[in-house]
């Protein structure tokens, strides 16, 4: 007769105990829902309500015959409160500030990224229906929906974190959700300098460019820190400027007083009522903006954005997906074509070269390192070609023992042609900032 392995028996006991815990949690949660008087609940402040509900849950725990030790009881109460007020199992992950991405591949497979490394989490959902409840709770708070007729959705959490969800029948192994974290305390300039994302000389140039109302494109790949950088650089914008932001899911956290935030709207269940970024850019031009910030250009709105930059809305900024500054220009040209106008190539490139002053390239390198790899000036046109020149760049030199990219920032020795604009705006940069040299190694 084959003997059962002690480790297998131990795992079986653990699974059985966890199943009992989940059943007890579901039972108490059901009793709590039956007890709640929703008319009174709506009048209470969130902290008072949570305190009152905690007392009710503790009483319900006392009425159960199941024996729980103190830590199990505390865990049960916290998880029921998270299920009632928050996002269930996700609350534990959202409270962990070291997690920057949460990737949910069905109810039982949840991965987190910490400090550039991906790891599987022990957190799970009860089943696919439980995961669907949490997704629905997230998207309904921002006036969106997800169902079989609209199985993909973009949304956001209260702290600005970006959420994308896709559900069956498109997701074959259960609902899938990706959460890109944005902390409630946005990263400041000092934080990025401490992380060696760029050098003080690069910051001086970017600060001067924003104060002198140059138009800036921040380009980079997925997860390269484009939105974080846009948030950080926006701190240099004067508090007197009227800023209008346009996003698909509002995640920018501008600190100025005079900000109007606009968000696109998906179509309704009948396929009507969609408000696109193009519609919002056109409307923004009628709202007397001094600067327009588009969270990300990814379509026909690019042409309207460039026209705005060319017609009195200097100092505007946007982000887009591209691997190099030259690729960013090519991508802008492609998105202009998506607007449906048959513009001659030369006219299109003249529009781009006169609108865009500076391209800031953000990159996510091996090991999760994020660096500003290029600050490139768009100089103008020579015949049919857009002329660009790198002012600062980052050169990769290898990989260290922990698997992270090593490299150095260098100044190319090029003095930007927009220096007169900076000086006219009262920005004085030392000539030594542009002297050709290696500025910093990491």
Short mmCIF file of C-alpha atoms in Angstrom, two decimals:
data_model
loop_
_atom_site.label_atom_id
_atom_site.label_comp_id
_atom_site.label_asym_id
_atom_site.label_seq_id
_atom_site.Cartn_x
_atom_site.Cartn_y
_atom_site.Cartn_z
CA UNK A 1 0.00 0.00 0.00
CA UNK A 2 1.42 3.40 -1.02
CA UNK A 3 1.93 5.86 1.83
CA UNK A 4 0.88 9.49 1.39
CA UNK A 5 3.77 11.94 1.50
CA UNK A 6 3.73 14.13 4.68
CA UNK A 7 4.26 17.26 2.54
CA UNK A 8 1.28 16.34 0.34
CA UNK A 9 -0.85 15.80 3.43
CA UNK A 10 0.27 19.17 4.83
CA UNK A 11 -0.63 20.96 1.58
CA UNK A 12 -4.01 19.19 1.54
CA UNK A 13 -4.71 20.37 5.12
CA UNK A 14 -3.72 23.93 4.17
CA UNK A 15 -6.06 23.92 1.16
CA UNK A 16 -8.88 22.52 3.28
CA UNK A 17 -8.32 25.17 5.96
CA UNK A 18 -8.20 27.96 3.35
CA UNK A 19 -11.46 26.68 1.80
CA UNK A 20 -13.13 26.74 5.25
CA UNK A 21 -11.84 30.28 5.79
CA UNK A 22 -13.26 31.42 2.41
CA UNK A 23 -16.62 29.80 3.15
CA UNK A 24 -16.77 31.50 6.54
CA UNK A 25 -15.84 34.85 4.99
CA UNK A 26 -18.56 34.48 2.34
CA UNK A 27 -21.13 33.50 4.99
CA UNK A 28 -20.37 36.48 7.27
CA UNK A 29 -20.26 38.86 4.30
CA UNK A 30 -23.71 37.63 3.25
CA UNK A 31 -25.08 38.23 6.77
CA UNK A 32 -23.50 41.70 6.80
CA UNK A 33 -25.21 42.65 3.52
CA UNK A 34 -28.56 41.50 4.94
CA UNK A 35 -28.04 43.61 8.07
CA UNK A 36 -27.00 46.85 6.32
CA UNK A 37 -29.56 49.63 6.14
CA UNK A 38 -28.50 51.34 2.91
CA UNK A 39 -30.55 54.49 3.62
CA UNK A 40 -28.53 55.16 6.79
CA UNK A 41 -25.20 54.03 5.34
CA UNK A 42 -25.26 56.77 2.69
CA UNK A 43 -25.32 59.52 5.34
CA UNK A 44 -22.19 58.41 7.23
CA UNK A 45 -18.63 59.61 6.57
CA UNK A 46 -16.40 56.83 5.12
CA UNK A 47 -14.17 56.49 8.23
CA UNK A 48 -17.18 56.45 10.59
CA UNK A 49 -18.96 53.93 8.37
CA UNK A 50 -15.94 51.61 8.29
CA UNK A 51 -15.64 51.80 12.08
CA UNK A 52 -19.35 50.99 12.53
CA UNK A 53 -19.24 48.11 10.05
CA UNK A 54 -16.14 46.70 11.79
CA UNK A 55 -18.13 46.43 15.04
CA UNK A 56 -20.93 44.61 13.21
CA UNK A 57 -18.46 42.21 11.56
CA UNK A 58 -16.76 41.51 14.93
CA UNK A 59 -20.16 40.69 16.43
CA UNK A 60 -20.98 38.37 13.52
CA UNK A 61 -17.62 36.62 14.01
CA UNK A 62 -18.51 36.05 17.67
CA UNK A 63 -21.78 34.36 16.68
CA UNK A 64 -19.97 31.76 14.55
CA UNK A 65 -18.93 28.50 16.17
CA UNK A 66 -15.79 28.16 14.05
CA UNK A 67 -12.67 28.52 16.17
CA UNK A 68 -10.31 31.24 14.92
CA UNK A 69 -7.12 32.46 16.51
CA UNK A 70 -6.52 36.21 16.88
CA UNK A 71 -4.54 36.67 13.64
CA UNK A 72 -7.10 34.67 11.61
CA UNK A 73 -9.94 36.69 13.10
CA UNK A 74 -8.20 40.01 12.30
CA UNK A 75 -7.48 38.81 8.76
CA UNK A 76 -11.12 37.74 8.32
CA UNK A 77 -12.42 41.13 9.49
CA UNK A 78 -10.01 43.08 7.25
CA UNK A 79 -10.85 40.98 4.18
CA UNK A 80 -14.60 41.39 4.73
CA UNK A 81 -14.16 45.16 5.09
CA UNK A 82 -12.05 45.22 1.91
CA UNK A 83 -14.74 43.22 0.13
CA UNK A 84 -17.43 45.62 1.34
CA UNK A 85 -15.71 48.99 0.84
CA UNK A 86 -12.77 48.37 -1.45
CA UNK A 87 -11.58 46.08 -4.20
CA UNK A 88 -11.50 42.80 -2.30
CA UNK A 89 -8.23 40.85 -2.66
CA UNK A 90 -6.63 43.73 -4.58
CA UNK A 91 -6.62 45.98 -1.51
CA UNK A 92 -3.60 44.20 -0.01
CA UNK A 93 -1.62 44.77 -3.23
CA UNK A 94 -2.75 48.38 -3.64
CA UNK A 95 -1.56 49.17 -0.10
CA UNK A 96 1.95 47.95 -0.98
CA UNK A 97 3.81 51.04 -2.27
CA UNK A 98 6.64 48.92 -3.71
CA UNK A 99 4.34 47.39 -6.36
CA UNK A 100 4.23 49.35 -9.62
CA UNK A 101 2.22 46.96 -11.85
CA UNK A 102 -0.50 44.43 -11.00
CA UNK A 103 -1.27 41.94 -13.77
CA UNK A 104 -4.28 39.63 -13.35
CA UNK A 105 -4.50 36.65 -15.71
CA UNK A 106 -7.75 35.07 -14.57
CA UNK A 107 -8.88 34.67 -10.94
CA UNK A 108 -5.98 32.49 -9.73
CA UNK A 109 -2.93 33.97 -11.49
CA UNK A 110 -1.89 37.41 -10.25
CA UNK A 111 1.56 38.86 -10.92
CA UNK A 112 3.20 41.98 -9.48
CA UNK A 113 6.20 43.98 -10.56
CA UNK A 114 8.48 45.21 -7.79
CA UNK A 115 11.64 47.20 -8.55
CA UNK A 116 11.69 45.96 -12.14
CA UNK A 117 11.22 42.26 -11.22
CA UNK A 118 8.04 40.27 -11.94
CA UNK A 119 6.79 37.87 -9.27
CA UNK A 120 3.68 35.77 -8.73
CA UNK A 121 1.44 36.90 -5.87
CA UNK A 122 -0.23 34.62 -3.34
CA UNK A 123 -3.39 36.74 -3.63
CA UNK A 124 -6.24 35.05 -5.55
CA UNK A 125 -9.90 35.67 -6.33
CA UNK A 126 -12.56 33.18 -5.35
CA UNK A 127 -13.60 32.53 -8.97
CA UNK A 128 -14.15 34.38 -12.23
CA UNK A 129 -17.46 35.84 -11.01
CA UNK A 130 -15.65 37.36 -8.01
CA UNK A 131 -13.05 38.93 -10.33
CA UNK A 132 -15.83 40.24 -12.61
CA UNK A 133 -17.53 41.90 -9.60
CA UNK A 134 -14.34 43.77 -8.74
CA UNK A 135 -13.77 44.83 -12.38
CA UNK A 136 -17.36 46.07 -12.59
CA UNK A 137 -16.90 47.99 -9.32
CA UNK A 138 -13.82 49.77 -10.73
CA UNK A 139 -15.25 50.71 -14.14
CA UNK A 140 -18.70 51.75 -12.88
CA UNK A 141 -17.11 54.38 -10.60
CA UNK A 142 -15.83 56.25 -13.68
CA UNK A 143 -19.06 55.90 -15.66
CA UNK A 144 -17.94 53.03 -17.88
CA UNK A 145 -19.11 49.48 -18.37
CA UNK A 146 -17.75 46.09 -19.33
CA UNK A 147 -19.93 43.24 -20.62
CA UNK A 148 -20.23 40.89 -23.60
CA UNK A 149 -21.19 43.74 -25.92
CA UNK A 150 -18.24 45.85 -24.73
CA UNK A 151 -15.63 43.35 -23.45
CA UNK A 152 -12.67 45.79 -23.32
CA UNK A 153 -12.49 48.87 -21.12
CA UNK A 154 -10.03 51.52 -19.90
CA UNK A 155 -10.65 52.99 -16.47
CA UNK A 156 -8.76 54.44 -13.51
CA UNK A 157 -8.54 54.10 -9.74
CA UNK A 158 -9.08 57.07 -7.38
CA UNK A 159 -5.29 57.58 -7.07
CA UNK A 160 -4.96 57.92 -10.87
CA UNK A 161 -3.68 54.38 -11.50
CA UNK A 162 -4.51 53.22 -15.03
CA UNK A 163 -6.72 50.13 -15.41
CA UNK A 164 -7.36 48.02 -18.49
CA UNK A 165 -9.73 45.05 -18.38
CA UNK A 166 -10.69 42.49 -21.01
CA UNK A 167 -13.22 39.75 -20.32
CA UNK A 168 -14.57 36.58 -21.96
CA UNK A 169 -15.31 35.80 -24.76
CA UNK A 170 -12.18 37.77 -25.81
CA UNK A 171 -10.12 36.60 -22.80
CA UNK A 172 -10.13 32.81 -23.02
CA UNK A 173 -8.89 31.92 -19.51
CA UNK A 174 -11.16 34.23 -17.51
CA UNK A 175 -11.20 37.99 -17.11
CA UNK A 176 -7.82 39.74 -17.37
CA UNK A 177 -6.92 43.09 -15.82
CA UNK A 178 -3.78 45.24 -15.84
CA UNK A 179 -3.23 48.01 -13.28
CA UNK A 180 -0.45 50.55 -13.86
CA UNK A 181 0.17 52.10 -10.47
CA UNK A 182 0.39 55.85 -9.86
CA UNK A 183 1.01 56.61 -6.21
CA UNK A 184 -1.17 59.04 -4.30
CA UNK A 185 2.07 61.05 -3.80
CA UNK A 186 3.40 61.66 -7.32
CA UNK A 187 7.16 61.45 -7.85
CA UNK A 188 8.86 64.82 -7.59
CA UNK A 189 11.88 66.14 -9.42
CA UNK A 190 14.17 65.28 -6.52
CA UNK A 191 12.98 61.67 -6.62
CA UNK A 192 13.81 61.30 -10.33
CA UNK A 193 17.23 62.89 -9.74
CA UNK A 194 17.87 60.47 -6.89
CA UNK A 195 16.89 57.57 -9.16
CA UNK A 196 19.37 58.95 -11.74
CA UNK A 197 16.66 59.19 -14.40
CA UNK A 198 18.45 62.32 -15.68
CA UNK A 199 21.11 64.84 -14.66
CA UNK A 200 20.77 68.36 -13.15
CA UNK A 201 21.90 69.89 -16.48
CA UNK A 202 19.09 68.09 -18.30
CA UNK A 203 16.61 69.34 -15.70
CA UNK A 204 17.81 72.93 -16.16
CA UNK A 205 17.26 72.69 -19.91
CA UNK A 206 13.78 71.16 -19.55
CA UNK A 207 12.77 73.71 -16.93
CA UNK A 208 13.92 76.54 -19.22
CA UNK A 209 12.12 75.00 -22.22
CA UNK A 210 8.83 74.85 -20.33
CA UNK A 211 9.14 78.37 -18.95
CA UNK A 212 9.99 79.63 -22.47
CA UNK A 213 6.82 77.89 -23.75
CA UNK A 214 8.49 75.43 -26.11
CA UNK A 215 6.33 72.58 -27.40
CA UNK A 216 7.52 69.23 -26.07
CA UNK A 217 6.83 65.62 -27.04
CA UNK A 218 7.71 62.91 -24.53
CA UNK A 219 8.19 59.62 -26.35
CA UNK A 220 8.93 56.15 -25.06
CA UNK A 221 7.83 52.54 -24.89
CA UNK A 222 5.24 50.97 -22.61
CA UNK A 223 6.19 51.38 -18.95
CA UNK A 224 9.06 53.75 -19.69
CA UNK A 225 7.70 56.45 -17.36
CA UNK A 226 6.27 58.91 -19.93
CA UNK A 227 3.26 59.92 -17.81
CA UNK A 228 5.36 60.20 -14.64
CA UNK A 229 7.82 62.44 -16.50
CA UNK A 230 5.00 64.56 -17.93
CA UNK A 231 3.57 64.99 -14.42
CA UNK A 232 6.97 65.99 -13.07
CA UNK A 233 7.81 68.45 -15.84
CA UNK A 234 4.38 70.07 -15.56
CA UNK A 235 5.45 71.36 -12.13
CA UNK A 236 7.51 74.01 -14.00
CA UNK A 237 4.38 75.51 -15.61
CA UNK A 238 3.37 78.85 -14.15
CA UNK A 239 0.43 78.87 -11.75
CA UNK A 240 -1.03 81.72 -13.82
CA UNK A 241 -1.48 79.62 -16.99
CA UNK A 242 -4.83 78.12 -17.92
CA UNK A 243 -4.11 74.46 -18.67
CA UNK A 244 -6.48 71.99 -20.36
CA UNK A 245 -5.67 68.28 -20.14
CA UNK A 246 -7.14 65.68 -22.49
CA UNK A 247 -6.89 61.97 -21.69
CA UNK A 248 -8.56 58.63 -22.37
CA UNK A 249 -8.41 57.78 -18.66
CA UNK A 250 -7.55 60.76 -16.45
CA UNK A 251 -4.25 60.02 -14.70
CA UNK A 252 -2.31 63.28 -14.86
CA UNK A 253 -1.89 64.91 -11.45
CA UNK A 254 -1.10 68.54 -12.19
CA UNK A 255 -0.47 70.72 -9.15
CA UNK A 256 -1.54 74.08 -10.67
CA UNK A 257 -4.76 75.84 -9.68
CA UNK A 258 -6.14 76.69 -13.12
CA UNK A 259 -6.54 73.23 -14.68
CA UNK A 260 -9.52 71.91 -16.68
CA UNK A 261 -9.46 68.12 -16.99
CA UNK A 262 -11.24 66.49 -19.95
CA UNK A 263 -11.71 62.77 -20.56
CA UNK A 264 -12.87 60.89 -23.65
CA UNK A 265 -16.06 58.82 -23.57
CA UNK A 266 -16.58 55.39 -25.16
CA UNK A 267 -19.76 54.62 -27.16
CA UNK A 268 -22.90 53.52 -25.33
CA UNK A 269 -24.58 50.12 -25.65
CA UNK A 270 -26.05 51.18 -29.00
CA UNK A 271 -22.64 52.15 -30.34
CA UNK A 272 -23.38 55.88 -30.18
CA UNK A 273 -22.32 58.86 -28.09
CA UNK A 274 -18.55 58.37 -28.27
CA UNK A 275 -16.45 61.49 -27.60
CA UNK A 276 -12.95 61.11 -29.04
CA UNK A 277 -9.71 62.92 -28.26
CA UNK A 278 -10.09 64.76 -31.57
CA UNK A 279 -13.49 66.11 -30.44
CA UNK A 280 -11.99 67.25 -27.13
CA UNK A 281 -9.00 68.98 -28.76
CA UNK A 282 -11.33 70.91 -31.06
CA UNK A 283 -13.51 71.87 -28.10
CA UNK A 284 -10.47 72.80 -25.97
CA UNK A 285 -9.46 75.40 -28.57
CA UNK A 286 -12.74 77.23 -27.79
CA UNK A 287 -12.02 77.24 -24.05
CA UNK A 288 -9.23 79.87 -24.14
CA UNK A 289 -6.41 77.53 -23.19
CA UNK A 290 -2.85 78.80 -22.74
CA UNK A 291 -1.41 75.31 -22.73
CA UNK A 292 -2.95 72.05 -23.91
CA UNK A 293 -1.63 68.78 -22.52
CA UNK A 294 -2.72 65.54 -24.20
CA UNK A 295 -2.06 62.47 -22.08
CA UNK A 296 -1.16 60.46 -25.16
CA UNK A 297 -1.46 61.08 -28.90
CA UNK A 298 -2.40 57.87 -30.65
CA UNK A 299 -4.60 58.90 -33.57
CA UNK A 300 -6.14 61.69 -35.67
CA UNK A 301 -6.08 64.15 -32.74
CA UNK A 302 -2.35 64.58 -33.48
CA UNK A 303 -3.09 66.89 -36.42
CA UNK A 304 -5.34 69.12 -34.29
CA UNK A 305 -2.69 69.13 -31.55
CA UNK A 306 0.01 70.29 -34.00
CA UNK A 307 -2.27 72.99 -35.38
CA UNK A 308 -2.92 74.19 -31.82
CA UNK A 309 0.84 74.33 -31.18
CA UNK A 310 1.23 76.38 -34.36
CA UNK A 311 -1.60 78.82 -33.63
CA UNK A 312 -0.90 80.47 -30.31
CA UNK A 313 -0.88 77.62 -27.81
CA UNK A 314 2.87 77.37 -27.30
CA UNK A 315 4.09 75.42 -24.32
CA UNK A 316 1.83 72.44 -25.03
CA UNK A 317 2.95 68.90 -24.26
CA UNK A 318 1.98 65.35 -25.13
CA UNK A 319 3.32 61.80 -24.97
CA UNK A 320 3.44 59.10 -27.63
CA UNK A 321 4.83 55.61 -28.14
CA UNK A 322 8.18 55.46 -29.98
CA UNK A 323 11.63 53.97 -29.44
CA UNK A 324 13.78 56.92 -30.57
CA UNK A 325 13.25 60.64 -31.31
CA UNK A 326 13.46 59.93 -35.06
CA UNK A 327 10.82 57.20 -34.68
CA UNK A 328 8.66 59.69 -32.76
CA UNK A 329 8.65 62.07 -35.74
CA UNK A 330 7.79 59.19 -38.10
CA UNK A 331 4.96 58.16 -35.77
CA UNK A 332 3.59 61.72 -35.71
CA UNK A 333 3.54 61.69 -39.52
CA UNK A 334 1.67 58.37 -39.52
CA UNK A 335 -0.93 59.66 -37.04
CA UNK A 336 -1.47 62.81 -39.13
CA UNK A 337 -2.33 60.53 -42.07
CA UNK A 338 -4.94 58.83 -39.85
CA UNK A 339 -6.89 62.11 -39.84
CA UNK A 340 -7.87 61.30 -43.43
CA UNK A 341 -6.40 64.37 -45.16
CA UNK A 342 -4.23 63.82 -48.20
CA UNK A 343 -1.48 66.25 -47.21
CA UNK A 344 1.72 66.45 -49.31
CA UNK A 345 4.69 65.00 -47.41
CA UNK A 346 6.58 68.31 -47.41
CA UNK A 347 3.58 70.25 -46.03
CA UNK A 348 3.10 67.64 -43.32
CA UNK A 349 6.75 67.76 -42.27
CA UNK A 350 6.76 71.56 -42.27
CA UNK A 351 3.78 71.44 -39.91
CA UNK A 352 5.63 69.02 -37.61
CA UNK A 353 8.98 70.87 -37.67
CA UNK A 354 7.41 74.26 -36.94
CA UNK A 355 5.17 72.90 -34.15
CA UNK A 356 7.54 70.63 -32.19
CA UNK A 357 10.60 72.13 -30.49
CA UNK A 358 11.89 69.35 -28.28
CA UNK A 359 11.59 65.55 -28.02
CA UNK A 360 12.37 63.90 -24.69
CA UNK A 361 12.96 60.15 -25.03
CA UNK A 362 12.19 57.99 -21.98
CA UNK A 363 13.31 54.35 -21.96
CA UNK A 364 12.84 51.36 -19.70
CA UNK A 365 16.10 49.44 -19.82
CA UNK A 366 17.05 45.94 -18.71
CA UNK A 367 16.47 45.33 -15.01
CA UNK A 368 13.64 47.88 -14.83
CA UNK A 369 15.96 50.92 -14.98
CA UNK A 370 14.23 54.04 -16.37
CA UNK A 371 16.36 56.72 -17.99
CA UNK A 372 15.93 59.79 -20.18
CA UNK A 373 17.99 58.48 -23.10
CA UNK A 374 17.72 61.52 -25.43
CA UNK A 375 16.83 65.18 -25.29
CA UNK A 376 16.63 66.12 -28.97
CA UNK A 377 15.90 69.45 -30.60
CA UNK A 378 13.82 69.67 -33.77
CA UNK A 379 15.79 72.34 -35.68
CA UNK A 380 13.68 72.77 -38.82
CA UNK A 381 13.53 71.60 -42.43
CA UNK A 382 16.22 71.05 -45.05
CA UNK A 383 14.53 70.30 -48.38
CA UNK A 384 12.08 67.47 -47.50
CA UNK A 385 13.85 66.28 -44.33
CA UNK A 386 13.22 67.27 -40.72
CA UNK A 387 16.55 68.19 -39.13
CA UNK A 388 17.13 67.09 -35.53
CA UNK A 389 20.10 67.28 -33.17
CA UNK A 390 20.75 65.51 -29.86
CA UNK A 391 21.61 67.84 -26.97
CA UNK A 392 21.96 65.18 -24.26
CA UNK A 393 21.93 61.40 -24.48
CA UNK A 394 22.46 58.26 -22.41
CA UNK A 395 24.97 55.64 -23.56
CA UNK A 396 24.59 52.07 -22.32
CA UNK A 397 27.87 50.42 -21.32
CA UNK A 398 26.77 47.00 -20.04
CA UNK A 399 24.90 45.07 -17.34
CA UNK A 400 25.89 44.95 -13.66
CA UNK A 401 25.87 41.87 -11.40
CA UNK A 402 22.19 42.39 -10.50
CA UNK A 403 21.10 42.40 -14.16
CA UNK A 404 20.53 46.16 -14.35
CA UNK A 405 21.75 48.31 -17.23
CA UNK A 406 24.82 50.47 -16.59
CA UNK A 407 25.71 53.54 -18.62
CA UNK A 408 26.50 57.24 -18.62
CA UNK A 409 24.86 60.54 -19.56
CA UNK A 410 26.76 62.75 -21.96
CA UNK A 411 26.44 66.23 -23.38
CA UNK A 412 26.96 66.24 -27.16
CA UNK A 413 28.47 69.74 -27.22
CA UNK A 414 25.54 71.13 -29.24
CA UNK A 415 24.18 74.50 -28.12
CA UNK A 416 20.40 74.52 -28.77
CA UNK A 417 19.18 76.98 -31.41
CA UNK A 418 16.28 77.99 -29.13
CA UNK A 419 18.61 79.60 -26.55
CA UNK A 420 17.42 83.07 -27.58
CA UNK A 421 13.84 82.08 -26.73
CA UNK A 422 15.02 80.91 -23.31
CA UNK A 423 16.90 84.14 -22.66
CA UNK A 424 13.89 86.21 -23.81
CA UNK A 425 11.84 84.34 -21.19
CA UNK A 426 14.41 85.24 -18.51
CA UNK A 427 16.05 81.80 -18.42
CA UNK A 428 19.85 81.91 -18.30
CA UNK A 429 21.74 78.63 -18.67
CA UNK A 430 25.53 78.47 -18.22
CA UNK A 431 27.52 77.72 -21.37
CA UNK A 432 29.28 74.92 -19.47
CA UNK A 433 25.99 72.96 -19.39
CA UNK A 434 26.40 72.19 -23.10
CA UNK A 435 30.14 71.51 -23.14
CA UNK A 436 30.88 68.12 -24.68
CA UNK A 437 31.63 65.69 -21.86
CA UNK A 438 30.41 62.72 -19.84
CA UNK A 439 28.20 64.21 -17.12
CA UNK A 440 27.31 61.28 -14.89
CA UNK A 441 27.80 57.52 -14.73
CA UNK A 442 25.58 55.02 -12.94
#
